[in-house]
Every structure is written in C-alpha cells, then in structure tokens.
Amino acid sequence: MPIPLLEPRDGIPPVIADEASLAEVIAAFAAGSGPVAVDAERASGYRYGQRAYLVQLRREGAGSALIDPVACPDLSGLGEALAGAEWVLHAATQDLPCLREIGMVPSRLFDTELAGRLAGFPRVGLGAMVEGVLGFVLEKGHSAVDWSTRPLPEPWLRYAALDVELLVDLRDALEKELDRQGKLGWAQQEFDAIASAPAPEPRRDPWRRTSGMHKVRRRRQMAVVRELWQARDKVARRRDISPGKVLGDAAIVEAALSLPVNVQALAALNGFGHRMGRRQLEQWQSAVDRAKALPDHELPQPGQPITGPPPPRAWAEKDPVAAARLVAARAAVSALAETLTMPQENLITPDTVRRVCWEPPAEVNAESVAAALAGYGARPWQVEQVTPVLLPALIISSRPE
C-alpha cells in the first residue's frame, strides 16, 4: 500500500521574503551537495502573465526552502550559487520561463516528467510518478489555487514543500530505470536540449489563438476578434488579472460573429449582459466599432502564413505520393515507439515527420535522411533510431497503381 506523505521531514520551512534571509539560503544551498530540486508556483487563471509567486528548493545538506519572488524579485544570486549543480524539475519547460524571469537559469537539468515518458510510464504527473516509483502518495489539492495570495495559507505551503521533498529521490530511481532500459544517454540529450534552448520568441498575432476562432471566417469578423482581444489584454495587464476573467474567449467570438450595432445589441449577447457595467460595455462596443470602421486593406488576412507543409488532410489531393509516404512513415514511427515503450512524440515530433515526408531529400539514403532529421532539430539518438524505419517510407516515389 502506498504511504501518504503528509508532512515535510523537516517541517514547513519559513517563507523567505527579505534579503538577509535570502542571503542565508543562498549560502546554505551553495554549501549543499548533489542535485537540487526546484519547483515554482504560478497564478495561472488568476493573474496576468506567468510569473512565479513561490519558488521551492531542496538540496542535500541544505534542506528545503520556500522563497517569495514578489518580495525577492532578483534570485540571480541563488541561480549563480547553483550554477554548477544539476537542477531536478518536473515538466521543466513549464517552469523555466518564470524562473528565467527572476534570474534562475540551469546549465544542467534532469526532468522527471520527461524521464517518465522516455521510460514508458503510462502516467507522468508528479503524484502518479511518486506513487508508482517511490510508493508515497502526495496530496495534490492545491495545484490550481491563486498563488499570488498573501499571506499564503499553511496548507498551501505544506503542499509546496512536499512537491520538492522527494524530487531528487524520484530522479535517482528514474536514472536507474533509464539506465536499465539503455535510454539514459537519450534522456541526457533531451535534458541538454531543454537546458540550452533559447527563450521562445513572442507569439505572432496571439489573438488568432482565441478559443473558437475556427468559427470566424470573414476578415471583418477577424478584425473584431483582434480589437476585442487587444482591448482585453490592455485591461488585464493594467489590472494584473487573467484575461479570461476580464472577458471570455466565447464572448469575443460571439461579438465577432454578431457584429452588434450598439451597446444594447452587445449586452444581449452571451458573456456581455450579466453583471457588466455600462462603461465596460461601451469600451467593448468601441472595439467592435473600430473594427467595423477599418478600411478593407487593414483587415487581417485569413490564417497565418504557413511555413511548413499543408495540413495532412489536404495531402491526398495535392500530392498523393507524399500522402502515401506519410501514411507509411507514421505507421513505422508508431511501431518503433511501441517497441521502445515511449510516446511517439518523444521519439520524434510529428511536425518533423510531416516535413521530411512532404519534402524528402533529393536523394533518399541513410545519410541524407539523417541530415534532414538533424536539420529539423532531432537529437542524435532520435536520428539513430528513426532513420532506419523512415527510409523505406520515404522511398515511396511513384503512385500506387
């Protein structure tokens, strides 16, 4: 029977919220040994942006620490003190952007979620992994709370401290399992790729990702989505609350489809009438009116320019040979992923498979396919595993009779 983990072994550490206490933590963690467990809590769905509102760490010889990055916004001193250590994170790509903002950037890392995927675990959430690998049950009741709350309630702090309590133990067990499966070198290449990846570029035209956007067909309607999205973003940023709490995506799409003529018509739409003041309604109607007044040449173009291949559903008509290649390649990758007991997307990204199938090398051989995969960012272990199974698929070059 799994054992419930109810209390951190050293009790709940005090929240570090001043420079003197932070200096003590930095000294303690610099003097600690081995990997350092790192986690961060954000206030997604409550606040604007993805900043960290609590940072948790644990290291042998230093114990656990809970740091308030609102009171101590510059943690670059801590980042530097841990520069030589391996950082252990669960789902690293989720936390690295907010850690980077406060000056914490690892040079080496071990991602326990990704390790679980590569090792073939069916469930890779932290709770499931700690239970399945270490035999302890973590209480996961506070993951979606508003971490910008001050002071943070004690049950939340207990939960936060427990998140890093067993992370290094989990890392050690997963390292053994990956080694047993002959995948440890593969995992290390994946971790190195995450650690060395540059910060992502800001998304172009983020308003196009409004939920329900597929219903919006006409350019004038798209302009309404853009204007409302930008007006909402400005309000959300100023008030530091989640954009969805200012105005829902469904309401934005509804207004775009209806093109309301005045505030009364807008108030009758879903998402606008209920408890919304006259001033707010006027502000949204102004955005709609701005979009309606735009000259045609300033309206957004439908869709973003596609840099890669067309959607696979269009392949059969556009290029039946490429479509045949893709069917064969997907089947081969799927079979290999099953043999290696890992998700297909961790073996090779679906986008890479599509690109190589749409535009294979002029001369298809092991060297050219390997070079194409590497050119799309595949790691050496992926190139080595995938090249032999892709080759037969890419050789399909004539239409089936």
mmCIF file of C-alpha atoms in Angstrom, residues 203-219 222-223 225-226 229-230 232 249 252-253 298-305:
data_model
loop_
_atom_site.group_PDB
_atom_site.id
_atom_site.type_symbol
_atom_site.label_atom_id
_atom_site.label_comp_id
_atom_site.label_asym_id
_atom_site.label_seq_id
_atom_site.Cartn_x
_atom_site.Cartn_y
_atom_site.Cartn_z
ATOM 1 C CA ARG A 203 3.987 34.667 -30.413
ATOM 2 C CA ARG A 204 2.978 36.493 -33.587
ATOM 3 C CA ASP A 205 -0.687 37.552 -33.719
ATOM 4 C CA PRO A 206 -1.583 35.911 -30.383
ATOM 5 C CA TRP A 207 -5.227 36.927 -30.867
ATOM 6 C CA ARG A 208 -5.509 34.210 -33.523
ATOM 7 C CA ARG A 209 -5.345 31.637 -30.722
ATOM 8 C CA THR A 210 -8.675 32.797 -29.258
ATOM 9 C CA SER A 211 -10.682 29.685 -28.421
ATOM 10 C CA GLY A 212 -13.453 29.181 -31.006
ATOM 11 C CA MET A 213 -11.553 31.118 -33.696
ATOM 12 C CA HIS A 214 -12.327 28.373 -36.246
ATOM 13 C CA LYS A 215 -15.927 29.704 -36.408
ATOM 14 C CA VAL A 216 -14.721 33.150 -37.508
ATOM 15 C CA ARG A 217 -14.477 33.119 -41.310
ATOM 16 C CA ARG A 218 -14.780 36.684 -42.572
ATOM 17 C CA ARG A 219 -11.953 39.206 -42.373
ATOM 18 C CA MET A 222 -11.448 38.615 -37.554
ATOM 19 C CA ALA A 223 -10.790 42.325 -37.092
ATOM 20 C CA VAL A 225 -11.640 39.456 -32.558
ATOM 21 C CA ARG A 226 -8.313 41.295 -32.866
ATOM 22 C CA TRP A 229 -8.522 40.742 -27.765
ATOM 23 C CA GLN A 230 -6.160 43.732 -27.711
ATOM 24 C CA ARG A 232 -8.998 42.961 -23.169
ATOM 25 C CA ASP A 249 -12.982 33.989 -25.411
ATOM 26 C CA ILE A 252 -15.215 37.710 -28.086
ATOM 27 C CA VAL A 253 -16.139 35.165 -30.777
ATOM 28 C CA GLU A 298 -6.231 46.995 -42.962
ATOM 29 C CA LEU A 299 -8.326 43.904 -42.212
ATOM 30 C CA PRO A 300 -6.365 40.827 -41.064
ATOM 31 C CA GLN A 301 -5.645 38.167 -43.653
ATOM 32 C CA PRO A 302 -7.292 34.784 -43.065
ATOM 33 C CA GLY A 303 -4.855 32.420 -41.332
ATOM 34 C CA GLN A 304 -1.180 32.950 -40.749
ATOM 35 C CA PRO A 305 1.349 32.318 -43.493
#
